[in-house]
Short mmCIF file of N, CA, C and O in Angstrom, two decimals:
data_model
loop_
_atom_site.label_atom_id
_atom_site.label_comp_id
_atom_site.label_asym_id
_atom_site.label_seq_id
_atom_site.Cartn_x
_atom_site.Cartn_y
_atom_site.Cartn_z
N HIS A 11 -43.88 -21.38 -191.77
CA HIS A 11 -42.44 -21.41 -191.40
C HIS A 11 -41.96 -20.03 -190.83
O HIS A 11 -42.15 -18.90 -191.41
N LEU A 12 -41.55 -19.91 -189.53
CA LEU A 12 -41.17 -18.67 -189.03
C LEU A 12 -39.58 -18.68 -188.75
O LEU A 12 -39.10 -19.71 -188.23
N LYS A 13 -39.10 -17.56 -189.30
CA LYS A 13 -37.63 -17.36 -189.04
C LYS A 13 -37.45 -16.10 -187.93
O LYS A 13 -37.92 -15.10 -188.18
N PHE A 14 -36.50 -16.37 -187.09
CA PHE A 14 -36.29 -15.23 -186.05
C PHE A 14 -34.90 -14.69 -186.30
O PHE A 14 -33.99 -15.22 -186.82
N ALA A 15 -34.70 -13.44 -185.76
CA ALA A 15 -33.43 -12.69 -185.82
C ALA A 15 -32.52 -13.52 -185.09
O ALA A 15 -32.88 -14.24 -184.15
N PRO A 16 -31.06 -13.37 -185.28
CA PRO A 16 -30.09 -14.08 -184.61
C PRO A 16 -30.16 -13.87 -183.19
O PRO A 16 -30.46 -12.75 -182.73
N VAL A 17 -29.95 -14.73 -182.30
CA VAL A 17 -29.96 -14.63 -180.88
C VAL A 17 -28.88 -13.84 -180.50
O VAL A 17 -27.79 -14.01 -180.75
N LYS A 18 -29.23 -13.00 -179.54
CA LYS A 18 -28.16 -12.10 -179.04
C LYS A 18 -27.40 -12.65 -177.80
O LYS A 18 -26.16 -12.13 -177.65
N ARG A 19 -27.70 -13.68 -177.22
CA ARG A 19 -26.95 -14.26 -176.20
C ARG A 19 -27.47 -15.79 -175.89
O ARG A 19 -28.44 -16.18 -176.26
N GLU A 20 -26.31 -16.56 -175.28
CA GLU A 20 -26.82 -18.08 -175.10
C GLU A 20 -27.85 -18.17 -174.13
O GLU A 20 -27.97 -17.25 -173.27
N THR A 21 -28.81 -19.08 -174.41
CA THR A 21 -29.93 -19.24 -173.61
C THR A 21 -30.53 -20.84 -173.68
O THR A 21 -29.94 -21.42 -174.50
N ILE A 22 -31.39 -21.07 -173.00
CA ILE A 22 -32.26 -22.32 -173.12
C ILE A 22 -33.45 -21.89 -173.68
O ILE A 22 -34.41 -21.27 -172.97
N LEU A 23 -33.98 -22.51 -174.70
CA LEU A 23 -35.28 -22.38 -175.31
C LEU A 23 -36.27 -23.44 -174.97
O LEU A 23 -36.03 -24.72 -175.11
N HIS A 24 -37.42 -23.01 -174.30
CA HIS A 24 -38.37 -23.96 -173.80
C HIS A 24 -39.71 -23.95 -174.58
O HIS A 24 -40.45 -24.97 -174.43
N GLY A 25 -39.94 -23.01 -175.42
CA GLY A 25 -41.06 -22.96 -176.41
C GLY A 25 -41.17 -21.43 -176.72
O GLY A 25 -40.44 -20.64 -176.74
N PHE A 26 -42.49 -21.34 -177.24
CA PHE A 26 -42.78 -20.06 -178.02
C PHE A 26 -44.00 -19.50 -177.51
O PHE A 26 -45.04 -20.18 -177.37
N ALA A 27 -44.07 -18.19 -177.39
CA ALA A 27 -45.41 -17.39 -177.14
C ALA A 27 -45.98 -17.12 -178.28
O ALA A 27 -45.34 -16.48 -179.28
N GLY A 28 -47.40 -17.09 -178.33
CA GLY A 28 -48.17 -16.76 -179.58
C GLY A 28 -49.11 -15.67 -179.17
O GLY A 28 -49.84 -15.77 -178.17
N TYR A 29 -49.15 -14.51 -179.78
CA TYR A 29 -49.98 -13.37 -179.64
C TYR A 29 -50.76 -12.94 -180.82
O TYR A 29 -50.48 -13.41 -181.94
N PHE A 30 -51.80 -12.19 -180.66
CA PHE A 30 -52.68 -11.87 -181.77
C PHE A 30 -52.75 -10.23 -181.92
O PHE A 30 -52.89 -9.61 -180.91
N GLU A 31 -52.63 -9.84 -183.01
CA GLU A 31 -52.86 -8.30 -183.28
C GLU A 31 -53.41 -8.20 -184.64
O GLU A 31 -52.89 -8.89 -185.73
N SER A 32 -54.36 -7.28 -184.93
CA SER A 32 -54.94 -7.04 -186.25
C SER A 32 -55.43 -5.65 -186.38
O SER A 32 -55.86 -5.16 -185.46
N VAL A 33 -55.14 -5.19 -187.62
CA VAL A 33 -55.61 -3.83 -187.91
C VAL A 33 -56.91 -4.09 -188.56
O VAL A 33 -57.00 -4.71 -189.65
N LEU A 34 -58.00 -3.50 -188.11
CA LEU A 34 -59.32 -3.59 -188.50
C LEU A 34 -59.62 -2.63 -189.56
O LEU A 34 -60.27 -3.03 -190.64
N PHE A 35 -59.08 -1.41 -189.49
CA PHE A 35 -59.53 -0.43 -190.40
C PHE A 35 -58.68 0.77 -190.01
O PHE A 35 -58.81 1.38 -189.05
N LYS A 36 -57.92 1.26 -190.89
CA LYS A 36 -57.00 2.44 -190.78
C LYS A 36 -56.27 2.43 -189.53
O LYS A 36 -55.40 1.60 -189.32
N ASP A 37 -56.74 3.24 -188.39
CA ASP A 37 -56.09 3.19 -187.17
C ASP A 37 -56.82 2.40 -186.08
O ASP A 37 -56.63 2.55 -184.86
N VAL A 38 -57.75 1.66 -186.49
CA VAL A 38 -58.66 0.82 -185.53
C VAL A 38 -57.80 -0.51 -185.59
O VAL A 38 -57.79 -1.35 -186.43
N MET A 39 -57.53 -1.16 -184.36
CA MET A 39 -56.84 -2.28 -184.24
C MET A 39 -57.07 -2.90 -182.95
O MET A 39 -57.76 -2.30 -181.93
N ILE A 40 -56.96 -4.27 -182.86
CA ILE A 40 -57.18 -5.12 -181.75
C ILE A 40 -55.93 -5.81 -181.53
O ILE A 40 -55.28 -6.28 -182.45
N SER A 41 -55.51 -6.14 -180.18
CA SER A 41 -54.31 -6.65 -179.91
C SER A 41 -54.25 -7.40 -178.45
O SER A 41 -54.73 -6.77 -177.50
N ILE A 42 -53.57 -8.43 -178.41
CA ILE A 42 -53.26 -9.10 -177.08
C ILE A 42 -51.67 -9.08 -176.74
O ILE A 42 -51.38 -9.54 -176.02
N ARG A 43 -51.04 -8.46 -177.73
CA ARG A 43 -49.52 -8.19 -177.69
C ARG A 43 -49.40 -7.41 -176.34
O ARG A 43 -49.84 -6.36 -176.31
N PRO A 44 -48.33 -7.67 -175.46
CA PRO A 44 -48.18 -6.78 -174.39
C PRO A 44 -47.64 -5.23 -174.70
O PRO A 44 -48.25 -4.40 -173.93
N GLU A 45 -47.07 -5.24 -175.90
CA GLU A 45 -46.71 -3.81 -176.27
C GLU A 45 -47.82 -2.88 -176.72
O GLU A 45 -47.88 -1.72 -176.66
N THR A 46 -49.03 -3.67 -177.26
CA THR A 46 -50.04 -2.90 -177.88
C THR A 46 -51.44 -3.41 -177.46
O THR A 46 -52.34 -3.33 -178.21
N PHE A 47 -51.33 -3.98 -176.22
CA PHE A 47 -52.60 -4.60 -175.65
C PHE A 47 -53.82 -3.65 -175.65
O PHE A 47 -53.84 -2.50 -175.17
N SER A 48 -55.01 -4.14 -176.36
CA SER A 48 -56.18 -3.40 -176.30
C SER A 48 -56.98 -3.69 -175.09
O SER A 48 -57.08 -4.85 -174.35
N THR A 49 -57.57 -2.68 -174.36
CA THR A 49 -58.34 -2.79 -173.06
C THR A 49 -59.45 -3.55 -173.29
O THR A 49 -60.04 -3.63 -174.53
N ASP A 50 -59.98 -4.28 -172.43
CA ASP A 50 -61.24 -5.14 -172.37
C ASP A 50 -61.17 -6.40 -173.47
O ASP A 50 -62.11 -6.78 -173.86
N MET A 51 -59.94 -6.77 -173.58
CA MET A 51 -59.80 -7.95 -174.57
C MET A 51 -59.73 -9.20 -173.71
O MET A 51 -58.93 -10.01 -173.53
N PHE A 52 -60.84 -9.37 -172.77
CA PHE A 52 -60.87 -10.57 -171.78
C PHE A 52 -61.15 -11.95 -172.45
O PHE A 52 -61.06 -12.86 -171.73
N SER A 53 -61.68 -11.98 -173.69
CA SER A 53 -61.93 -13.29 -174.13
C SER A 53 -60.75 -13.93 -175.23
O SER A 53 -60.93 -14.95 -175.78
N TRP A 54 -59.64 -13.12 -175.34
CA TRP A 54 -58.53 -13.45 -176.11
C TRP A 54 -57.27 -13.69 -175.20
O TRP A 54 -57.08 -12.95 -174.34
N PHE A 55 -56.66 -14.82 -175.49
CA PHE A 55 -55.59 -15.10 -174.60
C PHE A 55 -54.20 -15.57 -175.44
O PHE A 55 -54.40 -16.18 -176.37
N PRO A 56 -53.13 -15.38 -174.94
CA PRO A 56 -51.80 -15.80 -175.67
C PRO A 56 -51.94 -17.16 -175.57
O PRO A 56 -52.60 -17.96 -174.90
N ILE A 57 -51.13 -17.89 -176.36
CA ILE A 57 -50.97 -19.19 -176.36
C ILE A 57 -49.39 -19.56 -176.19
O ILE A 57 -48.58 -18.91 -176.67
N TYR A 58 -49.30 -20.66 -175.46
CA TYR A 58 -47.66 -21.17 -175.32
C TYR A 58 -47.47 -22.47 -176.10
O TYR A 58 -48.45 -23.32 -176.00
N PHE A 59 -46.51 -22.45 -177.13
CA PHE A 59 -46.05 -23.55 -177.83
C PHE A 59 -44.84 -24.16 -177.18
O PHE A 59 -43.78 -23.92 -177.43
N PRO A 60 -44.97 -25.30 -176.43
CA PRO A 60 -43.79 -25.73 -175.57
C PRO A 60 -43.00 -26.65 -176.70
O PRO A 60 -43.51 -27.26 -177.58
N LEU A 61 -41.68 -26.84 -176.26
CA LEU A 61 -41.01 -27.80 -176.99
C LEU A 61 -40.81 -29.08 -176.10
O LEU A 61 -40.82 -28.81 -174.75
N ARG A 62 -41.01 -30.21 -176.52
CA ARG A 62 -40.84 -31.41 -175.79
C ARG A 62 -39.76 -31.50 -175.00
O ARG A 62 -39.62 -31.67 -173.87
N THR A 63 -38.41 -31.20 -175.54
CA THR A 63 -37.14 -31.08 -174.92
C THR A 63 -36.59 -29.66 -174.89
O THR A 63 -36.42 -29.17 -176.14
N PRO A 64 -36.13 -28.88 -173.92
CA PRO A 64 -35.45 -27.66 -174.00
C PRO A 64 -34.18 -27.64 -174.95
O PRO A 64 -33.53 -28.86 -174.92
N VAL A 65 -34.05 -26.74 -175.54
CA VAL A 65 -32.68 -26.57 -176.48
C VAL A 65 -31.91 -25.50 -176.21
O VAL A 65 -32.36 -24.28 -176.03
N ARG A 66 -30.56 -25.83 -176.14
CA ARG A 66 -29.63 -24.94 -175.91
C ARG A 66 -29.29 -24.11 -177.06
O ARG A 66 -29.03 -24.71 -178.16
N ILE A 67 -29.44 -22.86 -177.01
CA ILE A 67 -29.30 -21.87 -178.00
C ILE A 67 -28.05 -21.03 -177.80
O ILE A 67 -27.94 -20.42 -176.81
N LYS A 68 -27.16 -20.92 -178.95
CA LYS A 68 -25.95 -20.27 -178.76
C LYS A 68 -26.13 -18.78 -179.31
O LYS A 68 -27.06 -18.56 -180.17
N LYS A 69 -25.25 -17.80 -179.05
CA LYS A 69 -25.33 -16.51 -179.43
C LYS A 69 -25.10 -16.77 -181.01
O LYS A 69 -24.32 -17.42 -181.48
N ASP A 70 -25.88 -15.80 -181.64
CA ASP A 70 -25.92 -15.70 -183.26
C ASP A 70 -26.64 -16.81 -183.82
O ASP A 70 -26.72 -17.00 -185.19
N ASP A 71 -27.17 -17.84 -183.01
CA ASP A 71 -27.97 -18.98 -183.73
C ASP A 71 -29.21 -18.32 -184.39
O ASP A 71 -29.70 -17.26 -183.82
N ASN A 72 -29.70 -18.92 -185.50
CA ASN A 72 -30.87 -18.48 -186.28
C ASN A 72 -32.03 -19.57 -185.69
O ASN A 72 -31.83 -20.73 -186.05
N ILE A 73 -33.12 -19.03 -185.10
CA ILE A 73 -33.98 -20.10 -184.81
C ILE A 73 -35.01 -20.04 -185.78
O ILE A 73 -35.51 -18.91 -186.39
N GLU A 74 -35.59 -21.32 -186.23
CA GLU A 74 -36.58 -21.39 -187.26
C GLU A 74 -37.66 -22.40 -186.77
O GLU A 74 -37.28 -23.44 -186.14
N LEU A 75 -38.88 -22.20 -186.86
CA LEU A 75 -40.02 -22.95 -186.45
C LEU A 75 -41.04 -23.13 -187.44
O LEU A 75 -41.37 -22.23 -188.23
N LYS A 76 -41.42 -24.49 -187.55
CA LYS A 76 -42.51 -24.81 -188.58
C LYS A 76 -43.80 -25.11 -187.77
O LYS A 76 -43.73 -25.83 -186.83
N MET A 77 -44.81 -24.64 -188.29
CA MET A 77 -46.22 -24.88 -187.58
C MET A 77 -47.14 -25.26 -188.63
O MET A 77 -47.04 -24.78 -189.83
N TRP A 78 -48.06 -26.28 -188.38
CA TRP A 78 -49.14 -26.66 -189.40
C TRP A 78 -50.30 -27.00 -188.67
O TRP A 78 -50.43 -27.42 -187.42
N ARG A 79 -51.42 -26.79 -189.24
CA ARG A 79 -52.67 -27.04 -188.98
C ARG A 79 -53.30 -28.34 -189.35
O ARG A 79 -53.21 -28.68 -190.60
N CYS A 80 -53.73 -29.13 -188.40
CA CYS A 80 -54.22 -30.66 -188.72
C CYS A 80 -55.65 -30.67 -188.47
O CYS A 80 -56.20 -29.95 -187.63
N GLU A 81 -56.36 -31.56 -189.12
CA GLU A 81 -57.80 -31.80 -188.75
C GLU A 81 -58.14 -33.13 -189.23
O GLU A 81 -57.54 -33.82 -190.08
N ASP A 82 -59.18 -33.59 -188.65
CA ASP A 82 -60.00 -34.88 -189.19
C ASP A 82 -61.52 -34.49 -189.03
O ASP A 82 -61.88 -33.40 -188.86
N LYS A 83 -62.33 -35.43 -189.03
CA LYS A 83 -63.79 -35.25 -188.97
C LYS A 83 -64.33 -34.55 -187.66
O LYS A 83 -65.31 -34.08 -187.84
N THR A 84 -63.66 -34.78 -186.64
CA THR A 84 -64.24 -34.35 -185.36
C THR A 84 -63.32 -33.29 -184.64
O THR A 84 -63.73 -32.73 -183.70
N LYS A 85 -62.20 -32.92 -185.15
CA LYS A 85 -61.30 -31.90 -184.43
C LYS A 85 -60.39 -31.26 -185.34
O LYS A 85 -60.13 -31.69 -186.47
N VAL A 86 -59.77 -30.30 -184.61
CA VAL A 86 -58.72 -29.29 -185.26
C VAL A 86 -57.53 -29.37 -184.24
O VAL A 86 -57.92 -29.06 -183.11
N TRP A 87 -56.32 -29.42 -184.61
CA TRP A 87 -55.20 -29.02 -183.83
C TRP A 87 -54.00 -28.65 -184.41
O TRP A 87 -54.09 -28.65 -185.81
N TYR A 88 -53.05 -28.16 -183.75
CA TYR A 88 -51.96 -27.69 -184.38
C TYR A 88 -50.55 -28.38 -183.99
O TYR A 88 -50.64 -28.89 -182.89
N GLU A 89 -49.77 -28.53 -184.74
CA GLU A 89 -48.38 -29.26 -184.54
C GLU A 89 -47.20 -28.23 -184.82
O GLU A 89 -47.48 -27.46 -185.74
N TRP A 90 -46.05 -28.50 -184.25
CA TRP A 90 -44.99 -27.53 -184.53
C TRP A 90 -43.71 -28.27 -184.14
O TRP A 90 -43.67 -29.32 -183.53
N CYS A 91 -42.74 -27.89 -184.86
CA CYS A 91 -41.30 -28.37 -184.57
C CYS A 91 -40.16 -27.39 -184.80
O CYS A 91 -40.42 -26.54 -185.52
N LEU A 92 -39.18 -27.43 -184.00
CA LEU A 92 -38.04 -26.50 -184.20
C LEU A 92 -37.19 -27.05 -185.30
O LEU A 92 -36.80 -28.26 -185.40
N VAL A 93 -36.99 -26.30 -186.43
CA VAL A 93 -36.19 -26.62 -187.64
C VAL A 93 -34.77 -26.31 -187.31
O VAL A 93 -33.90 -27.03 -187.74
N ASN A 94 -34.46 -25.28 -186.81
CA ASN A 94 -33.06 -24.76 -186.67
C ASN A 94 -32.88 -23.94 -185.32
O ASN A 94 -33.88 -23.24 -185.11
N PRO A 95 -31.93 -24.31 -184.62
CA PRO A 95 -30.77 -24.97 -184.65
C PRO A 95 -31.17 -26.49 -184.49
O PRO A 95 -31.84 -26.78 -183.79
#
């Protein structure tokens, strides 16, 4: 369950971007976040979680997203849904 800070201005939400960042040891880290991108991370990519239908977001709305991992005998996949607004 992810909760985001209140929205600063009205917008249309189409989906969410997912990035990876990890501290491996003390000051050693790897990241694909644009702000802290590690050089030569050519095998790691951001992911886009689209919403089926874009949602109008008003100023000061609180956005909440639920994500869960699903699996069966042959595959693993992720599902998500917008909880709020």
